[in-house]
C-alpha atoms as an extended CHARMM CRD file, in Angstrom:
* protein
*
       201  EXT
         1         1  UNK       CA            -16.4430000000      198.7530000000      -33.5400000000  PROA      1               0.0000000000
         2         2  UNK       CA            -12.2530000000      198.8050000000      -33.1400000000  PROA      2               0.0000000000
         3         3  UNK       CA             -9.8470000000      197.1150000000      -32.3170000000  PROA      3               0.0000000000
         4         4  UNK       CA             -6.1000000000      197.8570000000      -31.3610000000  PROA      4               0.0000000000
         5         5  UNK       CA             -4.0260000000      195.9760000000      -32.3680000000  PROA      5               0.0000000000
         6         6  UNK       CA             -0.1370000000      194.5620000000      -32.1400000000  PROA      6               0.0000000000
         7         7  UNK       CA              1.3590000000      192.2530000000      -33.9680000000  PROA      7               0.0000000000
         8         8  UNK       CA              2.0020000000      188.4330000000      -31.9790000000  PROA      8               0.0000000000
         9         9  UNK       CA              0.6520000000      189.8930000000      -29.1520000000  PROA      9               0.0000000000
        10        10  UNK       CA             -3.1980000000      188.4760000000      -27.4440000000  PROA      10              0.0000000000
        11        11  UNK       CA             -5.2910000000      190.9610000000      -29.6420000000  PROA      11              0.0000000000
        12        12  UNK       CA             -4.5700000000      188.4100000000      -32.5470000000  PROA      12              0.0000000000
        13        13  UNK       CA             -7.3900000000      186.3750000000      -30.3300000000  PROA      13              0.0000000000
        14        14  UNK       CA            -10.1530000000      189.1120000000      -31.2830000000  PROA      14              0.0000000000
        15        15  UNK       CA             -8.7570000000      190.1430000000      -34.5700000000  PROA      15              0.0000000000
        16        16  UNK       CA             -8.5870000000      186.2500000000      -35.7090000000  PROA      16              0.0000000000
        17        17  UNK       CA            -12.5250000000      185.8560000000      -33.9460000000  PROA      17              0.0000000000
        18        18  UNK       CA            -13.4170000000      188.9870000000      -36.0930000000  PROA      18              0.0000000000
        19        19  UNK       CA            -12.3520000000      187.0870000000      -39.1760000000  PROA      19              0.0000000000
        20        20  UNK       CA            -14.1330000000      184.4690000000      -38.8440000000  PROA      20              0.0000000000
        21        21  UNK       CA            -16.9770000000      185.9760000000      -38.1150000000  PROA      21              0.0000000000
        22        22  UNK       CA            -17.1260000000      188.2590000000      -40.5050000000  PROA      22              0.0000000000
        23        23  UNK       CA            -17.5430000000      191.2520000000      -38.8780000000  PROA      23              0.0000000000
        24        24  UNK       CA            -16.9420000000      194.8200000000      -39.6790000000  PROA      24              0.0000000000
        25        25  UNK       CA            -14.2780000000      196.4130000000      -37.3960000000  PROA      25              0.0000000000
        26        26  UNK       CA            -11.9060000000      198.8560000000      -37.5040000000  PROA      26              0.0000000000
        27        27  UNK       CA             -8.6700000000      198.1580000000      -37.1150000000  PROA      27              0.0000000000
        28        28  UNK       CA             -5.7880000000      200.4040000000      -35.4830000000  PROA      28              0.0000000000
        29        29  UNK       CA             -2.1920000000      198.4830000000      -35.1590000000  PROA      29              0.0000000000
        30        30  UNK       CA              0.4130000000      199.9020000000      -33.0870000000  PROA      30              0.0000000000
        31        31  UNK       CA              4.3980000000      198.9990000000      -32.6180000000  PROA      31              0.0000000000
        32        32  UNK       CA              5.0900000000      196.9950000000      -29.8330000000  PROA      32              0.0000000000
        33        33  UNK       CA              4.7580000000      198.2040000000      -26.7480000000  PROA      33              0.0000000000
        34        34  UNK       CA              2.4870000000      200.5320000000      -27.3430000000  PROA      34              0.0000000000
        35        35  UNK       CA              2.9720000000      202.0770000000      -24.0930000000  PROA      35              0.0000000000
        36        36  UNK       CA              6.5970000000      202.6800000000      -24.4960000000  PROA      36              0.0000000000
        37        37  UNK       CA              6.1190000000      203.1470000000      -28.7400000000  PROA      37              0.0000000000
        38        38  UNK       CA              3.1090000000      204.5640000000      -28.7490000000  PROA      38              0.0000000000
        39        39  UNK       CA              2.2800000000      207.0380000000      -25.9990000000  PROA      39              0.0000000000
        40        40  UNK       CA             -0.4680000000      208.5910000000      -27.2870000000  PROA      40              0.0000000000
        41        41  UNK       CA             -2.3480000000      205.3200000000      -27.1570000000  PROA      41              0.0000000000
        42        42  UNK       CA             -2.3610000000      205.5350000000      -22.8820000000  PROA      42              0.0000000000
        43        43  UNK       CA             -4.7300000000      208.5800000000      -23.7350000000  PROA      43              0.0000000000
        44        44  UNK       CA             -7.0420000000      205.8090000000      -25.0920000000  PROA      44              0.0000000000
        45        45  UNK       CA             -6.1340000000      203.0440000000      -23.0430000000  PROA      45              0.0000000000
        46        46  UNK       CA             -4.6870000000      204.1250000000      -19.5100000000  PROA      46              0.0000000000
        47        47  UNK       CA             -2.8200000000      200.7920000000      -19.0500000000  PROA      47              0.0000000000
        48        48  UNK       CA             -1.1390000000      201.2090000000      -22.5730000000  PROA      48              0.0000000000
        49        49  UNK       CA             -1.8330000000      197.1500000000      -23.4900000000  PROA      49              0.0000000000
        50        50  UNK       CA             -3.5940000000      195.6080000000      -26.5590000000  PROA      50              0.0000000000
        51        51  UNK       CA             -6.2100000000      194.7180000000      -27.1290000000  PROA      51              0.0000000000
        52        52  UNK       CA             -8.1060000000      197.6390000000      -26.6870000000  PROA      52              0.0000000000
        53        53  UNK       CA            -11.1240000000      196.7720000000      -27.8880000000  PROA      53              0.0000000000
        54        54  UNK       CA            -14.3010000000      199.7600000000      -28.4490000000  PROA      54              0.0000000000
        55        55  UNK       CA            -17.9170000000      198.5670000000      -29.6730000000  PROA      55              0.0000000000
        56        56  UNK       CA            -20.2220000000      201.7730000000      -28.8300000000  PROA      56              0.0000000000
        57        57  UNK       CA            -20.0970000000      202.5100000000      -25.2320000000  PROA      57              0.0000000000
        58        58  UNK       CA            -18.5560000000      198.7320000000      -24.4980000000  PROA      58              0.0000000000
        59        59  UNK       CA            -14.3750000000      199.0450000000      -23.5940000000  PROA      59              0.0000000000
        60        60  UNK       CA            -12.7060000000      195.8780000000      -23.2070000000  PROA      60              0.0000000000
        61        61  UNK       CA             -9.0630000000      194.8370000000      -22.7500000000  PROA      61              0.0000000000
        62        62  UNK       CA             -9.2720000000      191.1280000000      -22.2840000000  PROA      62              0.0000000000
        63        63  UNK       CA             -8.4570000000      188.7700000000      -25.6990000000  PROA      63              0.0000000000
        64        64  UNK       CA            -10.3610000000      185.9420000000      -24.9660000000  PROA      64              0.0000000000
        65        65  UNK       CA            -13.0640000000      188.0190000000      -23.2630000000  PROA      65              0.0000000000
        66        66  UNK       CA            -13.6380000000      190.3560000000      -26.0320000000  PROA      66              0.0000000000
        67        67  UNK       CA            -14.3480000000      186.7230000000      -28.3060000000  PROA      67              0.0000000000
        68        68  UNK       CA            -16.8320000000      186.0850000000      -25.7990000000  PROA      68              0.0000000000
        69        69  UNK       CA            -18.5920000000      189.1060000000      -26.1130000000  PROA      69              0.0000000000
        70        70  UNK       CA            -18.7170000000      188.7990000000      -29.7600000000  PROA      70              0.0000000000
        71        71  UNK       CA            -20.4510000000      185.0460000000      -29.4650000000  PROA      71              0.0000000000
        72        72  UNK       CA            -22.9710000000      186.4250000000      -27.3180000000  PROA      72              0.0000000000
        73        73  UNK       CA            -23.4830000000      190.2230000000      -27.5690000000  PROA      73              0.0000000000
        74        74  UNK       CA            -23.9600000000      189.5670000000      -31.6030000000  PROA      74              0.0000000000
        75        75  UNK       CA            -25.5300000000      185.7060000000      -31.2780000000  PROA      75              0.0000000000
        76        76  UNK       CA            -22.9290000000      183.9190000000      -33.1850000000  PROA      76              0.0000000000
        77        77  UNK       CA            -22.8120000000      180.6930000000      -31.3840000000  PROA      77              0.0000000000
        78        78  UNK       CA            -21.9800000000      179.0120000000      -33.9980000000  PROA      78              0.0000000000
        79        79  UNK       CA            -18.5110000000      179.5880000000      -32.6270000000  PROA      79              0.0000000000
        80        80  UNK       CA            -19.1810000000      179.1610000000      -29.5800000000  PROA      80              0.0000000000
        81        81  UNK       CA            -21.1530000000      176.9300000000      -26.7570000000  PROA      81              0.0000000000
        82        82  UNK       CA            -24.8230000000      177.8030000000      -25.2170000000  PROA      82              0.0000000000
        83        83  UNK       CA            -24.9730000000      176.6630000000      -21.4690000000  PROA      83              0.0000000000
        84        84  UNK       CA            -27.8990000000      173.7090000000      -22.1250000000  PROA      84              0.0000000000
        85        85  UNK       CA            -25.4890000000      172.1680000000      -25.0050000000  PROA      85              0.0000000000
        86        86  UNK       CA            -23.1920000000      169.1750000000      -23.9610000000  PROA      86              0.0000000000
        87        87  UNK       CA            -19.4430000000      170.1290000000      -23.3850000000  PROA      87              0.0000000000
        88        88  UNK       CA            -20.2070000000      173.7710000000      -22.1820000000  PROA      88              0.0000000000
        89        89  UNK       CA            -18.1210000000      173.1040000000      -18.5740000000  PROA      89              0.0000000000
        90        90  UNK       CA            -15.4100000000      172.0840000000      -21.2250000000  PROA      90              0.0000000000
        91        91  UNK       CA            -15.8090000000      175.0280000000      -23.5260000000  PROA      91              0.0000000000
        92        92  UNK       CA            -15.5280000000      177.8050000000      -20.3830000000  PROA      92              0.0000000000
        93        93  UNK       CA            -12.4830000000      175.9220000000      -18.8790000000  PROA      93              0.0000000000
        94        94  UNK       CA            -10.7550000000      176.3660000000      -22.2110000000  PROA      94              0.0000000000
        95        95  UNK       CA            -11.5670000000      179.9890000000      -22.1420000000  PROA      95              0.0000000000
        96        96  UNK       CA            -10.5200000000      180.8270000000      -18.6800000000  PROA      96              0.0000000000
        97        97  UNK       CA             -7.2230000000      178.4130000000      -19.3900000000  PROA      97              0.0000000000
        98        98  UNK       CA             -6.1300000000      179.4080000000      -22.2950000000  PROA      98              0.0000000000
        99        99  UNK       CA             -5.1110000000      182.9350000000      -20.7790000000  PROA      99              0.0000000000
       100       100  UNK       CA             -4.4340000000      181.9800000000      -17.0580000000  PROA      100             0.0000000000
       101       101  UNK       CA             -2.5750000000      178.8480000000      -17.5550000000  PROA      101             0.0000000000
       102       102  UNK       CA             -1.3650000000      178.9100000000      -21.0170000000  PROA      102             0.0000000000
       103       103  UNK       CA             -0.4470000000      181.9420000000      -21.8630000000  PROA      103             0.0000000000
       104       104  UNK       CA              0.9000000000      183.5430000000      -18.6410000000  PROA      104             0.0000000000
       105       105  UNK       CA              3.4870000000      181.8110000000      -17.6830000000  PROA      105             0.0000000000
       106       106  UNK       CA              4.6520000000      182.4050000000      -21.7880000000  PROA      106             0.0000000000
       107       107  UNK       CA              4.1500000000      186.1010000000      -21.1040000000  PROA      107             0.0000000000
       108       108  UNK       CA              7.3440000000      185.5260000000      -18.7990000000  PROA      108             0.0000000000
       109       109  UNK       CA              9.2980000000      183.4460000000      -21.2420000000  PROA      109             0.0000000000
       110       110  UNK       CA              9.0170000000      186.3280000000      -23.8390000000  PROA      110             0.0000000000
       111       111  UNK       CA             10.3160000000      188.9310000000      -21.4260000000  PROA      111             0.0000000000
       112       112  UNK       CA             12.9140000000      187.2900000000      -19.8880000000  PROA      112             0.0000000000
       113       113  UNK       CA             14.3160000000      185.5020000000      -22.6990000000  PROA      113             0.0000000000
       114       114  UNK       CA             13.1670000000      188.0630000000      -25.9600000000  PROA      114             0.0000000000
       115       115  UNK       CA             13.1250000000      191.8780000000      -23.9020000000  PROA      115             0.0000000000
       116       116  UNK       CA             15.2300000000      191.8950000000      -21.5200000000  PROA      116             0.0000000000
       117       117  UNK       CA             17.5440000000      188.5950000000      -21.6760000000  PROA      117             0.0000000000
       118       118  UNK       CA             20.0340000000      189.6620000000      -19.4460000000  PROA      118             0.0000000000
       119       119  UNK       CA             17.6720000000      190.3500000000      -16.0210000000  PROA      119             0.0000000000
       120       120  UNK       CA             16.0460000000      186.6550000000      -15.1130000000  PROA      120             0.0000000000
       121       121  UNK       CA             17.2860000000      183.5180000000      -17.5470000000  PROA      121             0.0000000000
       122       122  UNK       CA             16.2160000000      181.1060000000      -14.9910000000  PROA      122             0.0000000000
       123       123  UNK       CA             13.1110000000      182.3180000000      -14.6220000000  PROA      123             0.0000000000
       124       124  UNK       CA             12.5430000000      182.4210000000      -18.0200000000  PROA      124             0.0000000000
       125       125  UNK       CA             13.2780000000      178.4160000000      -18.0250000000  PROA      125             0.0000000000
       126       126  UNK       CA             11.1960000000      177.7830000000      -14.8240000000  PROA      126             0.0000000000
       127       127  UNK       CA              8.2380000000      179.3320000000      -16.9280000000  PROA      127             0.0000000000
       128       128  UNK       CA              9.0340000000      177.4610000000      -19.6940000000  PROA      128             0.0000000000
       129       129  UNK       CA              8.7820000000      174.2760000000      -18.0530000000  PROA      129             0.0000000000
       130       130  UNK       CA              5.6810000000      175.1020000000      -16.1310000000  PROA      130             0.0000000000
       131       131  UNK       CA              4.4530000000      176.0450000000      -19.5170000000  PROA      131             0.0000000000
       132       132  UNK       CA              5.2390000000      172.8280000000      -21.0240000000  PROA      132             0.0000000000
       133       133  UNK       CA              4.2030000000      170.6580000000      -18.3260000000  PROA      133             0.0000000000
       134       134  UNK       CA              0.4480000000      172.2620000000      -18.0850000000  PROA      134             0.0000000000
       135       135  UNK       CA              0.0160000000      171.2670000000      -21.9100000000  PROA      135             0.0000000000
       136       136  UNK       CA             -1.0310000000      167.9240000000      -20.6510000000  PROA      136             0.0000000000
       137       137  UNK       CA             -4.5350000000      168.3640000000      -20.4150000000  PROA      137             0.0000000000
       138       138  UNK       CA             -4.4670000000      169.8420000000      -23.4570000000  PROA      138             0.0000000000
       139       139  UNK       CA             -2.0870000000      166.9120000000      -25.2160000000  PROA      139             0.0000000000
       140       140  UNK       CA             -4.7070000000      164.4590000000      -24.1950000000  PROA      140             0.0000000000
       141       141  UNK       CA             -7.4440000000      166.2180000000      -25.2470000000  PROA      141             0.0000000000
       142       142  UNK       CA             -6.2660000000      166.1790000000      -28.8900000000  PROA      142             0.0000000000
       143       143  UNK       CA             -5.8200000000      162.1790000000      -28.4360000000  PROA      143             0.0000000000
       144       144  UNK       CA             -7.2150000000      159.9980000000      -31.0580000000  PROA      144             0.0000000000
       145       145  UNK       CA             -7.1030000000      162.7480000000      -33.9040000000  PROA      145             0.0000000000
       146       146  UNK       CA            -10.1030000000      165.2240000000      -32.3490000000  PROA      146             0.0000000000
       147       147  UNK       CA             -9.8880000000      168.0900000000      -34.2330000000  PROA      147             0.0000000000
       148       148  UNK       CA            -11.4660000000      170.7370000000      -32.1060000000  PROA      148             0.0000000000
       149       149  UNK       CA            -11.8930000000      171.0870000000      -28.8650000000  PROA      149             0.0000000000
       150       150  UNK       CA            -15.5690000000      171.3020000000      -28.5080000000  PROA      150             0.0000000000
       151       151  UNK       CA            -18.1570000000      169.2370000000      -29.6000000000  PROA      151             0.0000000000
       152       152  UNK       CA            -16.2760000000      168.5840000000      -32.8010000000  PROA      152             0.0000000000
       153       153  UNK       CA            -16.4200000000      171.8130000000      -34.1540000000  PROA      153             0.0000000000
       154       154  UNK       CA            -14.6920000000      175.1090000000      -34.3650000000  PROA      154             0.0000000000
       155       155  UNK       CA            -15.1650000000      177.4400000000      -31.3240000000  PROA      155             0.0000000000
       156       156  UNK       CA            -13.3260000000      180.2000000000      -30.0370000000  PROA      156             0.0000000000
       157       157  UNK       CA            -12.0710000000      178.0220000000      -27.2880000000  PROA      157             0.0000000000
       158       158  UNK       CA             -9.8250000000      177.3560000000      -30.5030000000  PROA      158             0.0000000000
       159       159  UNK       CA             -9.0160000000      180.4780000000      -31.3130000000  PROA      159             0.0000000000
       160       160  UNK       CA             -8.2900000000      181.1640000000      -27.4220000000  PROA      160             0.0000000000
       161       161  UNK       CA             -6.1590000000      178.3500000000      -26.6990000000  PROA      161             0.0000000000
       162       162  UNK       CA             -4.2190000000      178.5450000000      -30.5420000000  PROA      162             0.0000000000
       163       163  UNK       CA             -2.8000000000      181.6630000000      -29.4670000000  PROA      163             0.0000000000
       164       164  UNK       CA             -0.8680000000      180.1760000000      -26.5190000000  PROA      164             0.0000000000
       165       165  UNK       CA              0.5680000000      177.5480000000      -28.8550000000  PROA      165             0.0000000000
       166       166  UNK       CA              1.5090000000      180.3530000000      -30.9960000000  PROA      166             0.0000000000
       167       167  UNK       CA              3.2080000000      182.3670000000      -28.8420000000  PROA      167             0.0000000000
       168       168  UNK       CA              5.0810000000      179.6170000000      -27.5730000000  PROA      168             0.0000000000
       169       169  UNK       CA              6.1350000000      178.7630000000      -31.0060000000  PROA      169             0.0000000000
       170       170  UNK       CA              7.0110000000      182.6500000000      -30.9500000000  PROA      170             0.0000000000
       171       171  UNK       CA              9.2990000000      182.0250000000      -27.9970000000  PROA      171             0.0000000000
       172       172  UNK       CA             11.0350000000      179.5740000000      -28.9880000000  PROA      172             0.0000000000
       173       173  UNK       CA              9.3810000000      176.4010000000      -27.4990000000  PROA      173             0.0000000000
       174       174  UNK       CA              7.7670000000      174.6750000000      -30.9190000000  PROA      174             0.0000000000
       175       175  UNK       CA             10.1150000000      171.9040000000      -30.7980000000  PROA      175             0.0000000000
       176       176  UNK       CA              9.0160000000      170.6380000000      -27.1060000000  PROA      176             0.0000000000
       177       177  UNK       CA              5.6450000000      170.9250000000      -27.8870000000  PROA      177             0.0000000000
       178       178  UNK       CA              4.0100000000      167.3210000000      -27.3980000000  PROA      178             0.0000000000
       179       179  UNK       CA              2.7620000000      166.1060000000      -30.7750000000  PROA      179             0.0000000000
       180       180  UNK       CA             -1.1150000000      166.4190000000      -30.6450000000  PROA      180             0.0000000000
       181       181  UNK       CA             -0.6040000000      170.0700000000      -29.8620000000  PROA      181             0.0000000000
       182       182  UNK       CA              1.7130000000      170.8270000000      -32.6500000000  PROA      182             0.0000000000
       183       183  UNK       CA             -0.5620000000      168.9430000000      -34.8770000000  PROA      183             0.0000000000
       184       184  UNK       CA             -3.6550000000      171.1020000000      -33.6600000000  PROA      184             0.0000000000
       185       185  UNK       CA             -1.5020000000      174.1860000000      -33.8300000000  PROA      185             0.0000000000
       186       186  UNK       CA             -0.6330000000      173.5580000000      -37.4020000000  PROA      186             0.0000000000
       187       187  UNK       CA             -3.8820000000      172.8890000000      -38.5640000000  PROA      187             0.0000000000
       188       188  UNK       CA             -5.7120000000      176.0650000000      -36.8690000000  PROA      188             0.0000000000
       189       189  UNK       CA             -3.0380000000      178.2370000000      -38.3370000000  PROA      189             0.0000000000
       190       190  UNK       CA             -3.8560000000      177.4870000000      -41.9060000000  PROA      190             0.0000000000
       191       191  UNK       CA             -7.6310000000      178.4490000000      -41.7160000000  PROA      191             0.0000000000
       192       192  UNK       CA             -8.1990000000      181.3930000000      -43.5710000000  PROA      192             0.0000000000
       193       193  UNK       CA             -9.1680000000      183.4600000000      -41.3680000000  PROA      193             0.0000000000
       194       194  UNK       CA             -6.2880000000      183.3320000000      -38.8760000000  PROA      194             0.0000000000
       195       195  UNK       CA             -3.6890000000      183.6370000000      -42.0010000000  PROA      195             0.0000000000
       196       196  UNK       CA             -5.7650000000      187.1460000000      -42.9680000000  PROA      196             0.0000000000
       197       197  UNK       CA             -5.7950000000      188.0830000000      -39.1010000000  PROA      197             0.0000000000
       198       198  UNK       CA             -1.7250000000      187.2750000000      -38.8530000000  PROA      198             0.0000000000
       199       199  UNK       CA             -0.7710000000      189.5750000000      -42.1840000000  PROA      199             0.0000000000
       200       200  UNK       CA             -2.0990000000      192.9060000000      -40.1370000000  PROA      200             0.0000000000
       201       201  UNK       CA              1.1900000000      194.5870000000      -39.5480000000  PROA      201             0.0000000000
């Protein structure tokens, strides 16, 4: 099993779900973009992004995909939800939105604001506000002190939607984050795991 790996980037998702779960991988981590840093890596992955994620004849690209696979391809649901258990419609959602509505639109903010800040600034605030105003669900979701998303325990629905608030810290937005998010981002960044994952460089 390996992963690829760059720093900040999604493939902390896997990396940090590998930690946890303790198991063996092999880790390769590139400079960032690998595609423009790293060219020999588009001879292993033809779109050039990480992750890039090998386990025997499985190839997989997506972050919060590849922590799926690991739940169920090596039956460790104890981070994560079986369909018959309570909350599973919950624990999907999370998934799917943690990548398509949370971190997308971030994607853009890094871009336009970190790459290339000279090409779209106002799209880079549009994004940021569209960002922002999609952590609602998520804001009241963390109401009343719940600590995880899912049937009050660890998942990778909160390793999946961490990374979002991460990279939006990254980016510059950790000061408009609403309060039960930034609470819930600081305590998921101090488990163990996810400090070993972040130190990869």
């Amino acid at each position: 099993m390996k992963l690829w790996h760059c720093r900040e980037s999604r493939s902390l998702r896997p990396l940090w779900a590998l930690e946890e779960m303790d198991i063996p991988y092999e880790l390769a981590v590139l400079p960032f973009p690998p595609r423009v840093r790293h060219r020999e890596f588009l001879q292993i992955n033809a779109l050039g992004t990480v992750p890039y994620f090998e386990d025997g004849d499985v190839r997989m690209t997506e972050s919060t995909g590849i922590c799926h696979y690991l739940v169920e391809k090596y039956d460790r649901h104890e981070f994560g939800l079986r369909a018959a258990e309570p909350e599973y419609g919950d624990y999907v959602n999370w998934l799917y939105q943690s990548d398509a509505t949370l971190t997308f639109p971030l994607t853009l903010v890094m871009r336009y604001r970190l790459m290339e800040p000279d090409r779209a600034p106002v799209a880079a605030d549009d994004y940021a506000k569209w960002f922002l105003a999609r952590l609602r669900l998520l804001d009241a979701r963390l109401a009343g002190g719940r600590e995880f998303l899912c049937r009050n325990r660890f998942t990778i629905a909160d390793i999946a939607v961490t990374y979002a608030l991460y990279l939006a810290r990254f980016v510059g937005l950790a000061d408009q984050l609403p309060a039960n998010a930034l609470g819930y981002l600081e305590r998921m960044t101090q488990r163990p795991a996810f400090v070993r994952a972040n130190e990869f460089r």
